[in-house]
Amino acid sequence: CVITRFVKCPYYTVEKIELTDSQISFDMEDPFIHMSVVEGNGNINGINIRKGDHFIIPSGYGEYTLEGNMTIIRSFVEN
């Protein structure tokens, strides 16, 4: 898994997460996270996701795991 930070400022952060037949887990520490699958497919906590899917992980969600062969753009506001 490779995480590339595109932007980090006082207001928000934008990162690219590249998974190649792998998985990574995160703890939800931010008010919310917006994710866009821009390439490939996989799952988040067992729910299938694929290129073109966009979703929000709400505050207080807890741990989430991304798994598969995909590229995701993750945007969030830091606490």
PDB file of N, CA, C and O in Angstrom, residues 3-62:
ATOM      1  N   ILE A   3       0.640   5.500   0.218  1.00  0.00           N
ATOM      2  CA  ILE A   3      -0.184   6.678   0.471  1.00  0.00           C
ATOM      3  C   ILE A   3       0.615   7.906   0.071  1.00  0.00           C
ATOM      4  O   ILE A   3       1.728   8.120   0.563  1.00  0.00           O
ATOM      5  N   THR A   4       0.057   8.701  -0.852  1.00  0.00           N
ATOM      6  CA  THR A   4       0.701   9.923  -1.327  1.00  0.00           C
ATOM      7  C   THR A   4      -0.151  11.107  -0.902  1.00  0.00           C
ATOM      8  O   THR A   4      -1.338  11.153  -1.217  1.00  0.00           O
ATOM      9  N   ARG A   5       0.435  12.039  -0.179  1.00  0.00           N
ATOM     10  CA  ARG A   5      -0.290  13.226   0.250  1.00  0.00           C
ATOM     11  C   ARG A   5      -0.185  14.284  -0.847  1.00  0.00           C
ATOM     12  O   ARG A   5       0.900  14.678  -1.247  1.00  0.00           O
ATOM     13  N   PHE A   6      -1.344  14.714  -1.372  1.00  0.00           N
ATOM     14  CA  PHE A   6      -1.389  15.749  -2.403  1.00  0.00           C
ATOM     15  C   PHE A   6      -1.424  17.143  -1.794  1.00  0.00           C
ATOM     16  O   PHE A   6      -0.736  18.044  -2.245  1.00  0.00           O
ATOM     17  N   VAL A   7      -2.283  17.334  -0.785  1.00  0.00           N
ATOM     18  CA  VAL A   7      -2.476  18.652  -0.178  1.00  0.00           C
ATOM     19  C   VAL A   7      -2.654  18.480   1.319  1.00  0.00           C
ATOM     20  O   VAL A   7      -3.366  17.582   1.765  1.00  0.00           O
ATOM     21  N   LYS A   8      -2.012  19.347   2.083  1.00  0.00           N
ATOM     22  CA  LYS A   8      -2.263  19.432   3.515  1.00  0.00           C
ATOM     23  C   LYS A   8      -2.179  20.905   3.881  1.00  0.00           C
ATOM     24  O   LYS A   8      -1.165  21.548   3.663  1.00  0.00           O
ATOM     25  N   CYS A   9      -3.280  21.431   4.385  1.00  0.00           N
ATOM     26  CA  CYS A   9      -3.328  22.818   4.803  1.00  0.00           C
ATOM     27  C   CYS A   9      -4.129  22.877   6.104  1.00  0.00           C
ATOM     28  O   CYS A   9      -4.614  21.854   6.574  1.00  0.00           O
ATOM     29  N   PRO A  10      -4.295  24.044   6.691  1.00  0.00           N
ATOM     30  CA  PRO A  10      -5.061  24.120   7.951  1.00  0.00           C
ATOM     31  C   PRO A  10      -6.517  23.689   7.809  1.00  0.00           C
ATOM     32  O   PRO A  10      -7.177  23.403   8.800  1.00  0.00           O
ATOM     33  N   TYR A  11      -7.034  23.612   6.602  1.00  0.00           N
ATOM     34  CA  TYR A  11      -8.456  23.356   6.386  1.00  0.00           C
ATOM     35  C   TYR A  11      -8.783  21.925   5.976  1.00  0.00           C
ATOM     36  O   TYR A  11      -9.841  21.412   6.318  1.00  0.00           O
ATOM     37  N   TYR A  12      -7.917  21.262   5.230  1.00  0.00           N
ATOM     38  CA  TYR A  12      -8.208  19.915   4.755  1.00  0.00           C
ATOM     39  C   TYR A  12      -6.933  19.221   4.284  1.00  0.00           C
ATOM     40  O   TYR A  12      -5.887  19.851   4.094  1.00  0.00           O
ATOM     41  N   THR A  13      -7.048  17.898   4.075  1.00  0.00           N
ATOM     42  CA  THR A  13      -5.967  17.072   3.544  1.00  0.00           C
ATOM     43  C   THR A  13      -6.540  16.206   2.435  1.00  0.00           C
ATOM     44  O   THR A  13      -7.663  15.711   2.550  1.00  0.00           O
ATOM     45  N   VAL A  14      -5.768  16.024   1.357  1.00  0.00           N
ATOM     46  CA  VAL A  14      -6.160  15.149   0.251  1.00  0.00           C
ATOM     47  C   VAL A  14      -5.011  14.167   0.015  1.00  0.00           C
ATOM     48  O   VAL A  14      -3.859  14.580  -0.143  1.00  0.00           O
ATOM     49  N   GLU A  15      -5.347  12.869   0.008  1.00  0.00           N
ATOM     50  CA  GLU A  15      -4.351  11.823  -0.182  1.00  0.00           C
ATOM     51  C   GLU A  15      -4.815  10.818  -1.231  1.00  0.00           C
ATOM     52  O   GLU A  15      -6.013  10.636  -1.433  1.00  0.00           O
ATOM     53  N   LYS A  16      -3.841  10.162  -1.849  1.00  0.00           N
ATOM     54  CA  LYS A  16      -4.126   9.044  -2.749  1.00  0.00           C
ATOM     55  C   LYS A  16      -3.657   7.769  -2.060  1.00  0.00           C
ATOM     56  O   LYS A  16      -2.528   7.698  -1.573  1.00  0.00           O
ATOM     57  N   ILE A  17      -4.546   6.775  -2.007  1.00  0.00           N
ATOM     58  CA  ILE A  17      -4.210   5.469  -1.426  1.00  0.00           C
ATOM     59  C   ILE A  17      -4.195   4.457  -2.570  1.00  0.00           C
ATOM     60  O   ILE A  17      -5.200   4.288  -3.260  1.00  0.00           O
ATOM     61  N   GLU A  18      -3.054   3.807  -2.785  1.00  0.00           N
ATOM     62  CA  GLU A  18      -2.915   2.795  -3.829  1.00  0.00           C
ATOM     63  C   GLU A  18      -2.730   1.427  -3.176  1.00  0.00           C
ATOM     64  O   GLU A  18      -1.751   1.211  -2.466  1.00  0.00           O
ATOM     65  N   LEU A  19      -3.692   0.556  -3.404  1.00  0.00           N
ATOM     66  CA  LEU A  19      -3.630  -0.813  -2.891  1.00  0.00           C
ATOM     67  C   LEU A  19      -3.386  -1.759  -4.060  1.00  0.00           C
ATOM     68  O   LEU A  19      -4.058  -1.661  -5.083  1.00  0.00           O
ATOM     69  N   THR A  20      -2.430  -2.665  -3.907  1.00  0.00           N
ATOM     70  CA  THR A  20      -2.157  -3.675  -4.927  1.00  0.00           C
ATOM     71  C   THR A  20      -2.308  -5.034  -4.267  1.00  0.00           C
ATOM     72  O   THR A  20      -1.381  -5.517  -3.614  1.00  0.00           O
ATOM     73  N   ASP A  21      -3.508  -5.610  -4.414  1.00  0.00           N
ATOM     74  CA  ASP A  21      -3.822  -6.897  -3.777  1.00  0.00           C
ATOM     75  C   ASP A  21      -3.372  -6.914  -2.321  1.00  0.00           C
ATOM     76  O   ASP A  21      -2.661  -7.821  -1.878  1.00  0.00           O
ATOM     77  N   SER A  22      -3.762  -5.878  -1.585  1.00  0.00           N
ATOM     78  CA  SER A  22      -3.359  -5.755  -0.184  1.00  0.00           C
ATOM     79  C   SER A  22      -4.496  -5.145   0.620  1.00  0.00           C
ATOM     80  O   SER A  22      -5.578  -4.885   0.096  1.00  0.00           O
ATOM     81  N   GLN A  23      -4.223  -4.901   1.899  1.00  0.00           N
ATOM     82  CA  GLN A  23      -5.214  -4.266   2.750  1.00  0.00           C
ATOM     83  C   GLN A  23      -4.530  -3.322   3.722  1.00  0.00           C
ATOM     84  O   GLN A  23      -3.349  -3.476   4.020  1.00  0.00           O
ATOM     85  N   ILE A  24      -5.290  -2.344   4.208  1.00  0.00           N
ATOM     86  CA  ILE A  24      -4.801  -1.397   5.198  1.00  0.00           C
ATOM     87  C   ILE A  24      -5.984  -0.985   6.064  1.00  0.00           C
ATOM     88  O   ILE A  24      -7.103  -0.870   5.583  1.00  0.00           O
ATOM     89  N   SER A  25      -5.713  -0.796   7.351  1.00  0.00           N
ATOM     90  CA  SER A  25      -6.754  -0.387   8.299  1.00  0.00           C
ATOM     91  C   SER A  25      -6.445   0.994   8.854  1.00  0.00           C
ATOM     92  O   SER A  25      -5.275   1.361   9.029  1.00  0.00           O
ATOM     93  N   PHE A  26      -7.498   1.751   9.135  1.00  0.00           N
ATOM     94  CA  PHE A  26      -7.395   3.086   9.708  1.00  0.00           C
ATOM     95  C   PHE A  26      -8.378   3.205  10.863  1.00  0.00           C
ATOM     96  O   PHE A  26      -9.436   2.583  10.843  1.00  0.00           O
ATOM     97  N   ASP A  27      -8.057   4.043  11.853  1.00  0.00           N
ATOM     98  CA  ASP A  27      -9.002   4.423  12.895  1.00  0.00           C
ATOM     99  C   ASP A  27      -9.595   5.762  12.517  1.00  0.00           C
ATOM    100  O   ASP A  27      -8.871   6.679  12.122  1.00  0.00           O
ATOM    101  N   MET A  28     -10.896   5.883  12.625  1.00  0.00           N
ATOM    102  CA  MET A  28     -11.594   7.117  12.274  1.00  0.00           C
ATOM    103  C   MET A  28     -11.326   8.148  13.364  1.00  0.00           C
ATOM    104  O   MET A  28     -11.817   8.020  14.482  1.00  0.00           O
ATOM    105  N   GLU A  29     -10.518   9.166  13.041  1.00  0.00           N
ATOM    106  CA  GLU A  29     -10.163  10.211  14.002  1.00  0.00           C
ATOM    107  C   GLU A  29     -10.650  11.578  13.554  1.00  0.00           C
ATOM    108  O   GLU A  29     -10.538  12.543  14.297  1.00  0.00           O
ATOM    109  N   ASP A  30     -11.178  11.680  12.353  1.00  0.00           N
ATOM    110  CA  ASP A  30     -11.555  12.962  11.783  1.00  0.00           C
ATOM    111  C   ASP A  30     -13.071  13.132  11.805  1.00  0.00           C
ATOM    112  O   ASP A  30     -13.807  12.172  11.972  1.00  0.00           O
ATOM    113  N   PRO A  31     -13.555  14.377  11.634  1.00  0.00           N
ATOM    114  CA  PRO A  31     -15.008  14.607  11.631  1.00  0.00           C
ATOM    115  C   PRO A  31     -15.739  13.787  10.558  1.00  0.00           C
ATOM    116  O   PRO A  31     -16.838  13.328  10.795  1.00  0.00           O
ATOM    117  N   PHE A  32     -15.133  13.617   9.387  1.00  0.00           N
ATOM    118  CA  PHE A  32     -15.669  12.769   8.322  1.00  0.00           C
ATOM    119  C   PHE A  32     -14.576  12.587   7.288  1.00  0.00           C
ATOM    120  O   PHE A  32     -13.606  13.335   7.251  1.00  0.00           O
ATOM    121  N   ILE A  33     -14.733  11.576   6.445  1.00  0.00           N
ATOM    122  CA  ILE A  33     -13.791  11.345   5.349  1.00  0.00           C
ATOM    123  C   ILE A  33     -14.603  11.101   4.085  1.00  0.00           C
ATOM    124  O   ILE A  33     -15.555  10.323   4.084  1.00  0.00           O
ATOM    125  N   HIS A  34     -14.214  11.771   3.011  1.00  0.00           N
ATOM    126  CA  HIS A  34     -14.832  11.535   1.703  1.00  0.00           C
ATOM    127  C   HIS A  34     -13.859  10.685   0.900  1.00  0.00           C
ATOM    128  O   HIS A  34     -12.667  10.991   0.825  1.00  0.00           O
ATOM    129  N   MET A  35     -14.360   9.600   0.304  1.00  0.00           N
ATOM    130  CA  MET A  35     -13.522   8.727  -0.501  1.00  0.00           C
ATOM    131  C   MET A  35     -14.099   8.552  -1.892  1.00  0.00           C
ATOM    132  O   MET A  35     -15.319   8.429  -2.042  1.00  0.00           O
ATOM    133  N   SER A  36     -13.212   8.545  -2.880  1.00  0.00           N
ATOM    134  CA  SER A  36     -13.578   8.308  -4.276  1.00  0.00           C
ATOM    135  C   SER A  36     -12.678   7.215  -4.826  1.00  0.00           C
ATOM    136  O   SER A  36     -11.450   7.335  -4.774  1.00  0.00           O
ATOM    137  N   VAL A  37     -13.283   6.156  -5.341  1.00  0.00           N
ATOM    138  CA  VAL A  37     -12.511   5.082  -5.969  1.00  0.00           C
ATOM    139  C   VAL A  37     -12.271   5.499  -7.413  1.00  0.00           C
ATOM    140  O   VAL A  37     -13.203   5.629  -8.190  1.00  0.00           O
ATOM    141  N   VAL A  38     -11.005   5.742  -7.765  1.00  0.00           N
ATOM    142  CA  VAL A  38     -10.687   6.253  -9.104  1.00  0.00           C
ATOM    143  C   VAL A  38     -10.137   5.174 -10.037  1.00  0.00           C
ATOM    144  O   VAL A  38     -10.021   5.402 -11.245  1.00  0.00           O
ATOM    145  N   GLU A  39      -9.808   3.997  -9.470  1.00  0.00           N
ATOM    146  CA  GLU A  39      -9.300   2.904 -10.296  1.00  0.00           C
ATOM    147  C   GLU A  39      -9.462   1.591  -9.541  1.00  0.00           C
ATOM    148  O   GLU A  39      -9.284   1.550  -8.332  1.00  0.00           O
ATOM    149  N   GLY A  40      -9.835   0.536 -10.240  1.00  0.00           N
ATOM    150  CA  GLY A  40      -9.880  -0.805  -9.674  1.00  0.00           C
ATOM    151  C   GLY A  40     -11.126  -1.100  -8.867  1.00  0.00           C
ATOM    152  O   GLY A  40     -12.155  -0.439  -9.008  1.00  0.00           O
ATOM    153  N   ASN A  41     -10.989  -2.105  -7.978  1.00  0.00           N
ATOM    154  CA  ASN A  41     -12.104  -2.499  -7.121  1.00  0.00           C
ATOM    155  C   ASN A  41     -11.573  -3.205  -5.888  1.00  0.00           C
ATOM    156  O   ASN A  41     -10.417  -3.597  -5.830  1.00  0.00           O
ATOM    157  N   GLY A  42     -12.449  -3.352  -4.906  1.00  0.00           N
ATOM    158  CA  GLY A  42     -12.089  -4.000  -3.655  1.00  0.00           C
ATOM    159  C   GLY A  42     -13.253  -3.922  -2.699  1.00  0.00           C
ATOM    160  O   GLY A  42     -14.410  -3.989  -3.110  1.00  0.00           O
ATOM    161  N   ASN A  43     -12.937  -3.732  -1.405  1.00  0.00           N
ATOM    162  CA  ASN A  43     -14.006  -3.594  -0.427  1.00  0.00           C
ATOM    163  C   ASN A  43     -13.552  -2.759   0.755  1.00  0.00           C
ATOM    164  O   ASN A  43     -12.366  -2.588   0.990  1.00  0.00           O
ATOM    165  N   ILE A  44     -14.545  -2.231   1.466  1.00  0.00           N
ATOM    166  CA  ILE A  44     -14.323  -1.543   2.730  1.00  0.00           C
ATOM    167  C   ILE A  44     -15.177  -2.268   3.765  1.00  0.00           C
ATOM    168  O   ILE A  44     -16.398  -2.349   3.616  1.00  0.00           O
ATOM    169  N   ASN A  45     -14.514  -2.863   4.740  1.00  0.00           N
ATOM    170  CA  ASN A  45     -15.199  -3.653   5.776  1.00  0.00           C
ATOM    171  C   ASN A  45     -16.166  -4.664   5.170  1.00  0.00           C
ATOM    172  O   ASN A  45     -17.286  -4.844   5.638  1.00  0.00           O
ATOM    173  N   GLY A  46     -15.741  -5.302   4.077  1.00  0.00           N
ATOM    174  CA  GLY A  46     -16.538  -6.351   3.455  1.00  0.00           C
ATOM    175  C   GLY A  46     -17.588  -5.878   2.470  1.00  0.00           C
ATOM    176  O   GLY A  46     -18.260  -6.680   1.838  1.00  0.00           O
ATOM    177  N   ILE A  47     -17.751  -4.564   2.298  1.00  0.00           N
ATOM    178  CA  ILE A  47     -18.718  -4.012   1.337  1.00  0.00           C
ATOM    179  C   ILE A  47     -17.976  -3.733   0.031  1.00  0.00           C
ATOM    180  O   ILE A  47     -16.979  -3.007   0.025  1.00  0.00           O
ATOM    181  N   ASN A  48     -18.447  -4.307  -1.076  1.00  0.00           N
ATOM    182  CA  ASN A  48     -17.780  -4.138  -2.366  1.00  0.00           C
ATOM    183  C   ASN A  48     -17.825  -2.696  -2.834  1.00  0.00           C
ATOM    184  O   ASN A  48     -18.863  -2.036  -2.741  1.00  0.00           O
ATOM    185  N   ILE A  49     -16.679  -2.223  -3.334  1.00  0.00           N
ATOM    186  CA  ILE A  49     -16.575  -0.896  -3.938  1.00  0.00           C
ATOM    187  C   ILE A  49     -15.782  -1.036  -5.224  1.00  0.00           C
ATOM    188  O   ILE A  49     -14.980  -1.967  -5.382  1.00  0.00           O
ATOM    189  N   ARG A  50     -16.018  -0.106  -6.170  1.00  0.00           N
ATOM    190  CA  ARG A  50     -15.326  -0.171  -7.456  1.00  0.00           C
ATOM    191  C   ARG A  50     -15.152   1.228  -8.024  1.00  0.00           C
ATOM    192  O   ARG A  50     -15.715   2.199  -7.506  1.00  0.00           O
ATOM    193  N   LYS A  51     -14.395   1.311  -9.108  1.00  0.00           N
ATOM    194  CA  LYS A  51     -14.137   2.579  -9.778  1.00  0.00           C
ATOM    195  C   LYS A  51     -15.453   3.322 -10.011  1.00  0.00           C
ATOM    196  O   LYS A  51     -16.430   2.746 -10.473  1.00  0.00           O
ATOM    197  N   GLY A  52     -15.465   4.607  -9.655  1.00  0.00           N
ATOM    198  CA  GLY A  52     -16.651   5.439  -9.819  1.00  0.00           C
ATOM    199  C   GLY A  52     -17.473   5.595  -8.554  1.00  0.00           C
ATOM    200  O   GLY A  52     -18.344   6.454  -8.480  1.00  0.00           O
ATOM    201  N   ASP A  53     -17.212   4.765  -7.535  1.00  0.00           N
ATOM    202  CA  ASP A  53     -17.946   4.874  -6.270  1.00  0.00           C
ATOM    203  C   ASP A  53     -17.380   6.013  -5.422  1.00  0.00           C
ATOM    204  O   ASP A  53     -16.160   6.223  -5.378  1.00  0.00           O
ATOM    205  N   HIS A  54     -18.275   6.735  -4.756  1.00  0.00           N
ATOM    206  CA  HIS A  54     -17.919   7.809  -3.831  1.00  0.00           C
ATOM    207  C   HIS A  54     -18.713   7.582  -2.564  1.00  0.00           C
ATOM    208  O   HIS A  54     -19.892   7.231  -2.619  1.00  0.00           O
ATOM    209  N   PHE A  55     -18.090   7.785  -1.419  1.00  0.00           N
ATOM    210  CA  PHE A  55     -18.800   7.584  -0.166  1.00  0.00           C
ATOM    211  C   PHE A  55     -18.153   8.391   0.950  1.00  0.00           C
ATOM    212  O   PHE A  55     -17.020   8.852   0.830  1.00  0.00           O
ATOM    213  N   ILE A  56     -18.912   8.569   2.032  1.00  0.00           N
ATOM    214  CA  ILE A  56     -18.450   9.309   3.202  1.00  0.00           C
ATOM    215  C   ILE A  56     -18.416   8.359   4.391  1.00  0.00           C
ATOM    216  O   ILE A  56     -19.361   7.609   4.621  1.00  0.00           O
ATOM    217  N   ILE A  57     -17.331   8.430   5.142  1.00  0.00           N
ATOM    218  CA  ILE A  57     -17.243   7.708   6.398  1.00  0.00           C
ATOM    219  C   ILE A  57     -17.523   8.736   7.495  1.00  0.00           C
ATOM    220  O   ILE A  57     -16.785   9.719   7.626  1.00  0.00           O
ATOM    221  N   PRO A  58     -18.597   8.557   8.257  1.00  0.00           N
ATOM    222  CA  PRO A  58     -18.988   9.564   9.239  1.00  0.00           C
ATOM    223  C   PRO A  58     -18.127   9.535  10.505  1.00  0.00           C
ATOM    224  O   PRO A  58     -17.477   8.531  10.811  1.00  0.00           O
ATOM    225  N   SER A  59     -18.176  10.623  11.227  1.00  0.00           N
ATOM    226  CA  SER A  59     -17.492  10.727  12.511  1.00  0.00           C
ATOM    227  C   SER A  59     -17.961   9.618  13.447  1.00  0.00           C
ATOM    228  O   SER A  59     -19.133   9.250  13.450  1.00  0.00           O
ATOM    229  N   GLY A  60     -17.042   9.055  14.207  1.00  0.00           N
ATOM    230  CA  GLY A  60     -17.392   8.022  15.165  1.00  0.00           C
ATOM    231  C   GLY A  60     -17.539   6.630  14.577  1.00  0.00           C
ATOM    232  O   GLY A  60     -17.929   5.705  15.286  1.00  0.00           O
ATOM    233  N   TYR A  61     -17.221   6.452  13.296  1.00  0.00           N
ATOM    234  CA  TYR A  61     -17.384   5.151  12.642  1.00  0.00           C
ATOM    235  C   TYR A  61     -16.500   4.075  13.270  1.00  0.00           C
ATOM    236  O   TYR A  61     -16.865   2.922  13.320  1.00  0.00           O
ATOM    237  N   GLY A  62     -15.316   4.455  13.708  1.00  0.00           N
ATOM    238  CA  GLY A  62     -14.381   3.473  14.271  1.00  0.00           C
ATOM    239  C   GLY A  62     -13.392   3.009  13.227  1.00  0.00           C
ATOM    240  O   GLY A  62     -13.122   3.703  12.251  1.00  0.00           O
TER     241      GLY A  62
END
